[in-house]
């Protein structure tokens, strides 16, 4: 299903320190994959591995990225503490290091969105934002 979205990268922001559900990003989602791995598997059906970034400060999470052959964005610990940096600061900290024209922010806590839905969303984005310059 991979298509030509050469100007789009995906950032999967993950941190181990969830304040409500302990280690939610590592919760099993299928018999084979946890939530983080499941999101990577979904996105690899739409984009090449070199356009998918896992942003974290955790070595455990970085090893998941390595296992699945995607890129790692090292996030400073300050930006992984939900009580220190603002969400805007976190986004700027991450996005500044991603060398693509367009970046999609994709969380692991939306596991039921299918690869086809991501493809359709990227298609719509390219048509309306990039090509027609209709929206921000």
Tab-separated table of C-alpha atoms in Angstrom:
chain	number	residue	atom	x	y	z
A	1	UNK	CA	0.000	0.000	0.000
A	2	UNK	CA	3.001	2.336	0.283
A	3	UNK	CA	2.553	5.493	-1.754
A	4	UNK	CA	4.652	8.465	-2.733
A	5	UNK	CA	4.457	10.733	0.293
A	6	UNK	CA	8.127	11.693	0.034
A	7	UNK	CA	7.644	15.080	1.747
A	8	UNK	CA	5.836	13.667	4.796
A	9	UNK	CA	7.414	12.294	7.947
A	10	UNK	CA	5.574	10.856	10.913
A	11	UNK	CA	6.543	11.499	14.514
A	12	UNK	CA	5.349	9.026	17.108
A	13	UNK	CA	5.840	10.791	20.454
A	14	UNK	CA	6.214	8.345	23.331
A	15	UNK	CA	7.310	8.591	26.930
A	16	UNK	CA	7.262	6.015	29.667
A	17	UNK	CA	5.958	8.338	32.372
A	18	UNK	CA	2.222	8.306	31.805
A	19	UNK	CA	0.488	10.013	34.707
A	20	UNK	CA	-2.790	8.068	34.528
A	21	UNK	CA	-2.054	4.615	33.067
A	22	UNK	CA	1.302	3.126	34.011
A	23	UNK	CA	3.402	2.202	30.945
A	24	UNK	CA	0.403	2.563	28.623
A	25	UNK	CA	2.593	2.758	25.511
A	26	UNK	CA	3.842	-0.768	26.279
A	27	UNK	CA	0.441	-2.305	26.939
A	28	UNK	CA	-0.266	-5.361	24.792
A	29	UNK	CA	-2.593	-4.641	21.917
A	30	UNK	CA	-2.396	-7.895	19.983
A	31	UNK	CA	-0.898	-11.235	20.940
A	32	UNK	CA	2.279	-10.145	19.170
A	33	UNK	CA	2.557	-6.347	19.599
A	34	UNK	CA	2.262	-3.662	22.241
A	35	UNK	CA	0.619	-0.292	21.427
A	36	UNK	CA	3.865	1.316	20.263
A	37	UNK	CA	4.812	-1.584	18.003
A	38	UNK	CA	1.288	-1.760	16.610
A	39	UNK	CA	1.436	1.913	15.566
A	40	UNK	CA	4.803	1.361	13.881
A	41	UNK	CA	3.456	-1.673	11.978
A	42	UNK	CA	0.437	0.364	10.785
A	43	UNK	CA	2.550	3.286	9.589
A	44	UNK	CA	5.111	1.097	7.814
A	45	UNK	CA	2.288	-0.002	5.499
A	46	UNK	CA	1.967	3.608	4.316
A	47	UNK	CA	5.434	5.160	4.601
A	48	UNK	CA	9.014	3.929	4.276
A	49	UNK	CA	10.836	3.296	7.545
A	50	UNK	CA	13.146	6.285	7.073
A	51	UNK	CA	10.128	8.619	7.264
A	52	UNK	CA	8.911	7.323	10.625
A	53	UNK	CA	10.429	8.754	13.813
A	54	UNK	CA	9.903	7.527	17.352
A	55	UNK	CA	10.547	10.459	19.703
A	56	UNK	CA	11.565	9.452	23.224
A	57	UNK	CA	14.222	9.689	25.906
A	58	UNK	CA	13.792	6.036	26.946
A	59	UNK	CA	16.355	3.434	25.940
A	60	UNK	CA	13.669	0.751	26.224
A	61	UNK	CA	11.518	2.588	23.685
A	62	UNK	CA	14.498	3.326	21.428
A	63	UNK	CA	15.124	-0.413	21.261
A	64	UNK	CA	11.594	-0.853	19.866
A	65	UNK	CA	12.407	1.648	17.100
A	66	UNK	CA	15.635	-0.200	16.330
A	67	UNK	CA	13.829	-3.550	16.265
A	68	UNK	CA	11.378	-2.222	13.669
A	69	UNK	CA	13.955	-0.324	11.622
A	70	UNK	CA	12.551	3.166	12.066
A	71	UNK	CA	14.321	6.385	13.026
A	72	UNK	CA	14.864	7.571	16.555
A	73	UNK	CA	14.438	11.147	17.643
A	74	UNK	CA	16.196	11.576	20.985
A	75	UNK	CA	14.027	13.770	23.180
A	76	UNK	CA	15.622	15.579	26.083
A	77	UNK	CA	14.136	14.464	29.428
A	78	UNK	CA	12.833	17.979	30.096
A	79	UNK	CA	10.434	17.520	27.169
A	80	UNK	CA	9.249	14.130	28.440
A	81	UNK	CA	7.972	15.402	31.775
A	82	UNK	CA	4.346	16.396	31.320
A	83	UNK	CA	4.654	18.958	34.094
A	84	UNK	CA	7.723	20.895	32.923
A	85	UNK	CA	7.586	21.781	29.234
A	86	UNK	CA	4.420	23.084	27.614
A	87	UNK	CA	2.939	21.055	24.778
A	88	UNK	CA	4.010	23.800	22.349
A	89	UNK	CA	7.592	23.534	23.600
A	90	UNK	CA	7.526	19.767	23.123
A	91	UNK	CA	6.282	20.076	19.536
A	92	UNK	CA	8.889	22.722	18.623
A	93	UNK	CA	11.665	20.683	20.272
A	94	UNK	CA	10.795	17.630	18.200
A	95	UNK	CA	9.769	19.142	14.873
A	96	UNK	CA	12.913	21.279	14.529
A	97	UNK	CA	14.948	18.077	14.141
A	98	UNK	CA	12.764	16.383	11.506
A	99	UNK	CA	14.107	17.220	8.006
A	100	UNK	CA	10.826	16.972	6.091
A	101	UNK	CA	8.513	19.614	4.655
A	102	UNK	CA	5.445	18.096	6.360
A	103	UNK	CA	5.224	16.260	9.675
A	104	UNK	CA	2.310	14.216	10.991
A	105	UNK	CA	2.017	13.848	14.769
A	106	UNK	CA	0.702	10.311	15.372
A	107	UNK	CA	0.047	8.959	18.855
A	108	UNK	CA	0.036	5.306	19.847
A	109	UNK	CA	-3.158	5.698	21.869
A	110	UNK	CA	-5.289	5.671	18.707
A	111	UNK	CA	-4.724	2.027	17.753
A	112	UNK	CA	-7.866	1.498	15.681
A	113	UNK	CA	-7.034	3.943	12.899
A	114	UNK	CA	-6.125	1.775	9.928
A	115	UNK	CA	-3.234	2.186	7.482
A	116	UNK	CA	-5.806	2.999	4.776
A	117	UNK	CA	-7.151	5.841	6.927
A	118	UNK	CA	-3.622	7.234	7.323
A	119	UNK	CA	-3.098	6.967	3.568
A	120	UNK	CA	-6.379	8.774	2.889
A	121	UNK	CA	-5.534	11.473	5.430
A	122	UNK	CA	-2.099	12.039	3.858
A	123	UNK	CA	-3.695	12.134	0.377
A	124	UNK	CA	-6.238	14.714	1.521
A	125	UNK	CA	-3.559	16.764	3.235
A	126	UNK	CA	-1.335	16.809	0.131
A	127	UNK	CA	-4.280	17.776	-2.103
A	128	UNK	CA	-5.760	20.529	0.076
A	129	UNK	CA	-2.836	21.934	2.049
A	130	UNK	CA	0.252	21.338	-0.034
A	131	UNK	CA	-1.078	21.531	-3.597
A	132	UNK	CA	-4.040	23.925	-3.262
A	133	UNK	CA	-2.603	25.849	-0.301
A	134	UNK	CA	-6.149	26.034	1.112
A	135	UNK	CA	-5.538	25.396	4.795
A	136	UNK	CA	-2.800	25.699	7.355
